[in-house]
PDB file of C-alpha atoms in Angstrom:
ATOM      1  CA  THR A  13      10.855  10.157  -2.255  1.00  0.00           C
ATOM      2  CA  VAL A  14       9.992   6.474  -2.243  1.00  0.00           C
ATOM      3  CA  THR A  15       8.998   4.344   0.696  1.00  0.00           C
ATOM      4  CA  ALA A  16       8.313   0.632   0.872  1.00  0.00           C
ATOM      5  CA  PHE A  17       6.078  -1.073   3.406  1.00  0.00           C
ATOM      6  CA  ARG A  18       4.270  -4.337   3.990  1.00  0.00           C
ATOM      7  CA  TYR A  19       1.459  -5.581   6.180  1.00  0.00           C
ATOM      8  CA  VAL A  20       2.220  -8.488   8.476  1.00  0.00           C
ATOM      9  CA  PRO A  21      -1.057 -10.145   9.480  1.00  0.00           C
ATOM     10  CA  LYS A  22      -1.485 -11.936  12.799  1.00  0.00           C
ATOM     11  CA  THR A  23      -1.836 -15.197  10.879  1.00  0.00           C
ATOM     12  CA  GLY A  24      -1.020 -16.208   7.340  1.00  0.00           C
ATOM     13  CA  ASP A  25       1.629 -15.246   4.835  1.00  0.00           C
ATOM     14  CA  ALA A  26       2.732 -11.595   4.857  1.00  0.00           C
ATOM     15  CA  ASP A  27       3.858 -11.678   1.209  1.00  0.00           C
ATOM     16  CA  GLU A  28       0.525 -13.065   0.025  1.00  0.00           C
ATOM     17  CA  PHE A  29      -1.466 -10.578   2.091  1.00  0.00           C
ATOM     18  CA  THR A  30       0.641  -7.633   0.941  1.00  0.00           C
ATOM     19  CA  GLU A  31       0.177  -8.648  -2.709  1.00  0.00           C
ATOM     20  CA  ARG A  32      -3.584  -8.902  -2.173  1.00  0.00           C
ATOM     21  CA  LEU A  33      -3.581  -5.487  -0.485  1.00  0.00           C
ATOM     22  CA  LEU A  34      -1.738  -3.915  -3.420  1.00  0.00           C
ATOM     23  CA  LYS A  35      -4.175  -5.449  -5.916  1.00  0.00           C
ATOM     24  CA  HIS A  36      -7.070  -4.139  -3.844  1.00  0.00           C
ATOM     25  CA  LEU A  37      -5.578  -0.627  -3.777  1.00  0.00           C
ATOM     26  CA  GLN A  38      -4.968  -0.650  -7.527  1.00  0.00           C
ATOM     27  CA  GLN A  39      -8.478  -1.919  -8.322  1.00  0.00           C
ATOM     28  CA  GLU A  40     -10.080   0.613  -6.004  1.00  0.00           C
ATOM     29  CA  GLY A  41      -8.253   3.442  -7.781  1.00  0.00           C
ATOM     30  CA  ARG A  42      -8.030   5.945  -4.916  1.00  0.00           C
ATOM     31  CA  VAL A  43      -4.228   5.808  -4.948  1.00  0.00           C
ATOM     32  CA  MET A  44      -1.613   4.330  -7.261  1.00  0.00           C
ATOM     33  CA  MET A  45       1.166   2.232  -5.773  1.00  0.00           C
ATOM     34  CA  SER A  46       3.380  -0.537  -7.068  1.00  0.00           C
ATOM     35  CA  GLY A  47       4.991  -3.653  -5.662  1.00  0.00           C
ATOM     36  CA  THR A  48       8.582  -4.756  -5.265  1.00  0.00           C
ATOM     37  CA  ARG A  49      10.668  -7.423  -3.599  1.00  0.00           C
ATOM     38  CA  ILE A  50      13.323  -6.522  -1.066  1.00  0.00           C
ATOM     39  CA  ASP A  51      15.550  -9.336   0.178  1.00  0.00           C
ATOM     40  CA  GLY A  52      12.961 -11.812  -1.102  1.00  0.00           C
ATOM     41  CA  SER A  53       9.984 -10.281   0.722  1.00  0.00           C
ATOM     42  CA  TYR A  54       7.094  -8.532  -1.042  1.00  0.00           C
ATOM     43  CA  TYR A  55       6.530  -4.832  -0.322  1.00  0.00           C
ATOM     44  CA  ILE A  56       4.195  -2.110  -1.521  1.00  0.00           C
ATOM     45  CA  ARG A  57       6.043   0.884  -2.885  1.00  0.00           C
ATOM     46  CA  CYS A  58       4.727   4.429  -2.589  1.00  0.00           C
ATOM     47  CA  ALA A  59       6.469   7.133  -4.610  1.00  0.00           C
ATOM     48  CA  ILE A  60       5.680  10.791  -4.030  1.00  0.00           C
ATOM     49  CA  LEU A  61       7.356  12.637  -6.861  1.00  0.00           C
ATOM     50  CA  CYS A  62       5.239  15.697  -7.595  1.00  0.00           C
ATOM     51  CA  PHE A  63       5.904  18.951  -5.785  1.00  0.00           C
ATOM     52  CA  ARG A  64       2.133  19.491  -5.797  1.00  0.00           C
ATOM     53  CA  THR A  65       1.596  16.553  -3.442  1.00  0.00           C
ATOM     54  CA  HIS A  66       0.272  17.842  -0.138  1.00  0.00           C
ATOM     55  CA  VAL A  67      -0.326  16.287   3.261  1.00  0.00           C
ATOM     56  CA  GLU A  68      -3.974  15.767   2.316  1.00  0.00           C
ATOM     57  CA  HIS A  69      -2.860  13.431  -0.489  1.00  0.00           C
ATOM     58  CA  VAL A  70      -0.641  11.457   1.884  1.00  0.00           C
ATOM     59  CA  ASP A  71      -3.503  11.257   4.395  1.00  0.00           C
ATOM     60  CA  GLU A  72      -5.774   9.914   1.632  1.00  0.00           C
ATOM     61  CA  ALA A  73      -3.201   7.237   0.774  1.00  0.00           C
ATOM     62  CA  ILE A  74      -2.918   6.184   4.416  1.00  0.00           C
ATOM     63  CA  GLU A  75      -6.707   6.063   4.723  1.00  0.00           C
ATOM     64  CA  ALA A  76      -6.933   3.926   1.563  1.00  0.00           C
ATOM     65  CA  ILE A  77      -4.370   1.492   3.009  1.00  0.00           C
ATOM     66  CA  ILE A  78      -6.163   1.269   6.363  1.00  0.00           C
ATOM     67  CA  ASP A  79      -9.519   0.731   4.617  1.00  0.00           C
ATOM     68  CA  GLY A  80      -7.961  -1.902   2.351  1.00  0.00           C
ATOM     69  CA  VAL A  81      -6.534  -3.838   5.281  1.00  0.00           C
ATOM     70  CA  ALA A  82      -9.894  -3.696   7.067  1.00  0.00           C
ATOM     71  CA  THR A  83     -11.645  -5.005   3.938  1.00  0.00           C
ATOM     72  CA  LEU A  84      -9.214  -7.889   3.438  1.00  0.00           C
ATOM     73  CA  VAL A  85      -9.069  -8.919   7.094  1.00  0.00           C
ATOM     74  CA  ALA A  86     -12.863  -8.962   7.482  1.00  0.00           C
TER      75      ALA A  86
END
């Protein structure tokens, strides 16, 4: 199960912001995600492959993304 998403800021370049967000997430180390391009646009890719992944892990990933956006927008 793989999903791709991007953050579109109110101002600025969505590709650049999404790349910065991914780098922030990787450096922070709470979750591991990768990047990809789809139709020329940059996306963050989240793959949940282990049957031991529970909703708490998904919630942690979402929280890490929200915190990362808040950090980069500030």
